[in-house]
């Protein structure tokens, strides 16, 4: 995958990195009043695995999560004892506050720094950070308490989620290194759009 490409021969599986990410998830507070049969860390690591193993959809992950090879990868690499089905994962992750997830991105950053990967991303005396906005969800019917809202000219209300993403990039490196994802909750439309759209497509050099 992309992370393996970035690490190269130094850590083809990045087992230590995945362990560090899991530990950061285990430190997060479980938003449920009662912990169910699926641990929060298992649900979060299953989501990481779904993207890392390039499943095209949550449904495909659900269909294949108990196959022998996938089951072995989830257990041995991601430390997942019980992988949630698609409805369980949606329910669990919908209740998770995005801010504590920054800890996992920090673990990735520190790991790459220790492994010497970040030195290949030095640019003009610092690091080149690409910032962009994303809108992964929109619906006229489905919504939650954290949805943003927009009203169309015909009066129809659309619900959506919006996020701000950042990644370390370099002109000579083909792999981007995700740095953080900031979710946008409900707030005045002018302020919200000013924050996200004003930063979309921005590239900055940081120390």
Short mmCIF file of C-alpha atoms in Angstrom, two decimals:
data_model
loop_
_atom_site.label_atom_id
_atom_site.label_comp_id
_atom_site.label_asym_id
_atom_site.label_seq_id
_atom_site.Cartn_x
_atom_site.Cartn_y
_atom_site.Cartn_z
CA UNK A 1 0.00 0.00 0.00
CA UNK A 2 0.99 3.68 0.01
CA UNK A 3 2.38 3.57 3.55
CA UNK A 4 4.52 0.56 2.68
CA UNK A 5 5.83 2.43 -0.39
CA UNK A 6 6.82 5.35 1.81
CA UNK A 7 8.60 3.15 4.36
CA UNK A 8 10.29 1.05 1.69
CA UNK A 9 12.63 -1.71 2.87
CA UNK A 10 12.88 -0.25 6.37
CA UNK A 11 9.47 -1.56 7.46
CA UNK A 12 7.45 -3.30 4.72
CA UNK A 13 4.58 -4.19 7.04
CA UNK A 14 4.96 -1.34 9.56
CA UNK A 15 3.87 -3.60 12.43
CA UNK A 16 5.35 -1.21 15.00
CA UNK A 17 3.44 1.68 13.47
CA UNK A 18 0.13 -0.19 13.56
CA UNK A 19 0.78 -1.14 17.19
CA UNK A 20 1.41 2.51 18.08
CA UNK A 21 -1.79 3.57 16.32
CA UNK A 22 -3.78 0.92 18.17
CA UNK A 23 -2.38 2.07 21.52
CA UNK A 24 -3.53 5.61 20.74
CA UNK A 25 -7.01 4.25 19.99
CA UNK A 26 -7.04 2.25 23.24
CA UNK A 27 -6.43 5.48 25.17
CA UNK A 28 -9.57 7.08 23.68
CA UNK A 29 -12.71 7.30 25.76
CA UNK A 30 -15.48 4.99 24.61
CA UNK A 31 -18.57 7.20 23.99
CA UNK A 32 -20.95 4.30 24.68
CA UNK A 33 -22.60 4.05 28.07
CA UNK A 34 -22.00 0.32 27.99
CA UNK A 35 -19.15 -1.29 26.10
CA UNK A 36 -20.50 -3.87 23.68
CA UNK A 37 -18.98 -7.04 22.30
CA UNK A 38 -16.87 -4.96 19.87
CA UNK A 39 -14.12 -2.90 21.50
CA UNK A 40 -13.80 0.69 20.26
CA UNK A 41 -10.15 0.07 19.35
CA UNK A 42 -11.18 -2.97 17.29
CA UNK A 43 -13.71 -0.89 15.37
CA UNK A 44 -11.19 1.90 14.70
CA UNK A 45 -8.44 -0.52 13.67
CA UNK A 46 -10.91 -2.33 11.40
CA UNK A 47 -11.55 1.01 9.70
CA UNK A 48 -7.79 1.53 9.30
CA UNK A 49 -7.49 -1.97 7.82
CA UNK A 50 -10.39 -1.38 5.44
CA UNK A 51 -8.56 1.56 3.85
CA UNK A 52 -5.06 0.07 4.07
CA UNK A 53 -6.20 -3.16 2.42
CA UNK A 54 -8.04 -1.08 -0.21
CA UNK A 55 -11.55 -2.42 0.17
CA UNK A 56 -13.80 -0.54 -2.28
CA UNK A 57 -16.61 -0.21 0.25
CA UNK A 58 -17.68 -0.93 3.82
CA UNK A 59 -20.02 -3.61 2.47
CA UNK A 60 -17.12 -5.44 0.76
CA UNK A 61 -15.15 -5.35 4.00
CA UNK A 62 -18.15 -6.77 5.83
CA UNK A 63 -18.49 -9.60 3.30
CA UNK A 64 -14.82 -10.61 3.52
CA UNK A 65 -13.83 -9.81 7.12
CA UNK A 66 -14.19 -13.44 8.23
CA UNK A 67 -12.28 -15.00 5.34
CA UNK A 68 -9.13 -16.79 6.50
CA UNK A 69 -6.55 -14.43 4.97
CA UNK A 70 -8.38 -11.25 5.97
CA UNK A 71 -9.08 -12.64 9.44
CA UNK A 72 -5.37 -13.45 9.87
CA UNK A 73 -4.31 -9.95 8.74
CA UNK A 74 -6.80 -8.28 11.06
CA UNK A 75 -5.59 -10.34 14.02
CA UNK A 76 -1.84 -10.36 13.43
CA UNK A 77 -1.26 -6.88 11.97
CA UNK A 78 -4.09 -4.79 13.41
CA UNK A 79 -4.70 -6.58 16.70
CA UNK A 80 -8.42 -6.94 15.98
CA UNK A 81 -10.10 -9.65 18.03
CA UNK A 82 -13.62 -9.02 16.75
CA UNK A 83 -14.21 -7.09 13.53
CA UNK A 84 -17.56 -5.27 13.41
CA UNK A 85 -20.11 -5.78 10.66
CA UNK A 86 -20.98 -2.75 8.53
CA UNK A 87 -23.91 -1.62 10.72
CA UNK A 88 -21.87 -2.02 13.92
CA UNK A 89 -18.98 -0.04 12.46
CA UNK A 90 -21.27 2.77 11.35
CA UNK A 91 -22.93 2.93 14.75
CA UNK A 92 -19.64 2.87 16.66
CA UNK A 93 -17.74 5.35 14.51
CA UNK A 94 -20.64 7.79 14.19
CA UNK A 95 -20.42 8.40 17.95
CA UNK A 96 -16.66 9.00 18.00
CA UNK A 97 -15.37 12.55 18.43
CA UNK A 98 -12.83 13.22 15.66
CA UNK A 99 -10.51 15.39 17.78
CA UNK A 100 -8.91 12.55 19.82
CA UNK A 101 -8.03 10.81 16.53
CA UNK A 102 -5.31 13.44 16.09
CA UNK A 103 -3.28 11.27 18.48
CA UNK A 104 -3.08 8.52 15.86
CA UNK A 105 -1.76 10.96 13.26
CA UNK A 106 0.83 12.14 15.77
CA UNK A 107 1.93 8.53 16.31
CA UNK A 108 2.37 8.14 12.54
CA UNK A 109 4.39 11.36 12.37
CA UNK A 110 6.68 10.38 15.26
CA UNK A 111 7.20 6.90 13.84
CA UNK A 112 8.14 8.19 10.39
CA UNK A 113 10.48 10.69 12.02
CA UNK A 114 12.22 7.94 14.02
CA UNK A 115 12.54 5.75 10.91
CA UNK A 116 14.18 8.59 8.97
CA UNK A 117 11.37 8.81 6.40
CA UNK A 118 10.61 12.48 7.01
CA UNK A 119 14.07 13.63 5.99
CA UNK A 120 13.17 12.71 2.41
CA UNK A 121 10.29 15.20 2.61
CA UNK A 122 12.41 18.23 3.56
CA UNK A 123 11.62 21.11 1.20
CA UNK A 124 12.99 24.66 1.18
CA UNK A 125 14.27 24.23 4.72
CA UNK A 126 10.97 22.87 6.06
CA UNK A 127 8.10 20.61 5.03
CA UNK A 128 5.56 21.22 2.27
CA UNK A 129 2.03 20.74 3.60
CA UNK A 130 -0.92 20.45 1.22
CA UNK A 131 -4.27 21.46 2.75
CA UNK A 132 -7.64 20.77 1.17
CA UNK A 133 -11.29 20.50 2.07
CA UNK A 134 -13.44 17.43 1.55
CA UNK A 135 -17.15 16.67 1.72
CA UNK A 136 -17.51 12.90 2.12
CA UNK A 137 -21.25 12.83 2.76
CA UNK A 138 -24.39 14.63 1.59
CA UNK A 139 -28.05 13.65 1.80
CA UNK A 140 -31.51 15.20 1.69
CA UNK A 141 -32.88 12.66 4.18
CA UNK A 142 -30.14 11.03 6.25
CA UNK A 143 -28.56 13.25 8.89
CA UNK A 144 -27.20 13.31 12.42
CA UNK A 145 -26.71 15.87 15.18
CA UNK A 146 -23.26 16.76 13.81
CA UNK A 147 -24.36 17.40 10.22
CA UNK A 148 -23.84 20.74 8.55
CA UNK A 149 -26.82 22.08 6.60
CA UNK A 150 -27.33 24.04 3.40
CA UNK A 151 -30.60 25.30 1.96
CA UNK A 152 -30.95 25.22 -1.81
CA UNK A 153 -32.74 27.89 -3.84
CA UNK A 154 -35.82 25.68 -4.05
CA UNK A 155 -35.97 25.49 -0.26
CA UNK A 156 -34.67 21.92 0.01
CA UNK A 157 -32.37 21.30 2.96
CA UNK A 158 -29.25 19.22 2.33
CA UNK A 159 -27.26 17.64 5.15
CA UNK A 160 -23.55 17.03 4.83
CA UNK A 161 -20.26 16.45 6.61
CA UNK A 162 -17.21 18.50 5.81
CA UNK A 163 -13.55 18.08 6.73
CA UNK A 164 -10.18 19.74 6.36
CA UNK A 165 -7.26 17.46 5.52
CA UNK A 166 -3.53 18.04 5.46
CA UNK A 167 -0.67 15.93 4.10
CA UNK A 168 3.10 16.20 3.80
CA UNK A 169 4.07 16.25 0.13
CA UNK A 170 7.27 16.62 -1.90
CA UNK A 171 7.77 17.21 -5.64
CA UNK A 172 10.05 14.17 -5.88
CA UNK A 173 8.04 11.81 -3.65
CA UNK A 174 5.01 10.01 -5.10
CA UNK A 175 3.49 9.22 -1.69
CA UNK A 176 1.63 11.78 0.39
CA UNK A 177 1.86 11.40 4.17
CA UNK A 178 -1.49 12.23 5.85
CA UNK A 179 -1.02 14.63 8.73
CA UNK A 180 -4.47 15.32 10.16
CA UNK A 181 -8.18 15.46 9.48
CA UNK A 182 -10.30 18.16 11.08
CA UNK A 183 -14.06 17.63 10.99
CA UNK A 184 -16.49 20.51 10.66
CA UNK A 185 -19.59 20.50 12.82
CA UNK A 186 -22.65 22.66 12.84
CA UNK A 187 -21.81 26.39 12.86
CA UNK A 188 -22.90 29.50 10.92
CA UNK A 189 -22.63 28.83 7.19
CA UNK A 190 -20.57 31.93 6.40
CA UNK A 191 -18.02 31.12 9.10
CA UNK A 192 -17.86 27.45 8.14
CA UNK A 193 -17.38 28.03 4.43
CA UNK A 194 -14.88 30.79 5.10
CA UNK A 195 -12.72 28.41 7.12
CA UNK A 196 -12.81 25.43 4.79
CA UNK A 197 -13.05 27.03 1.37
CA UNK A 198 -10.48 29.65 2.30
CA UNK A 199 -7.92 26.94 3.02
CA UNK A 200 -8.84 24.50 0.23
CA UNK A 201 -6.00 23.95 -2.20
CA UNK A 202 -3.49 25.73 0.02
CA UNK A 203 0.16 24.67 0.08
CA UNK A 204 2.42 25.97 2.87
CA UNK A 205 5.99 25.30 3.99
CA UNK A 206 6.33 24.69 7.74
CA UNK A 207 9.32 24.02 9.97
#
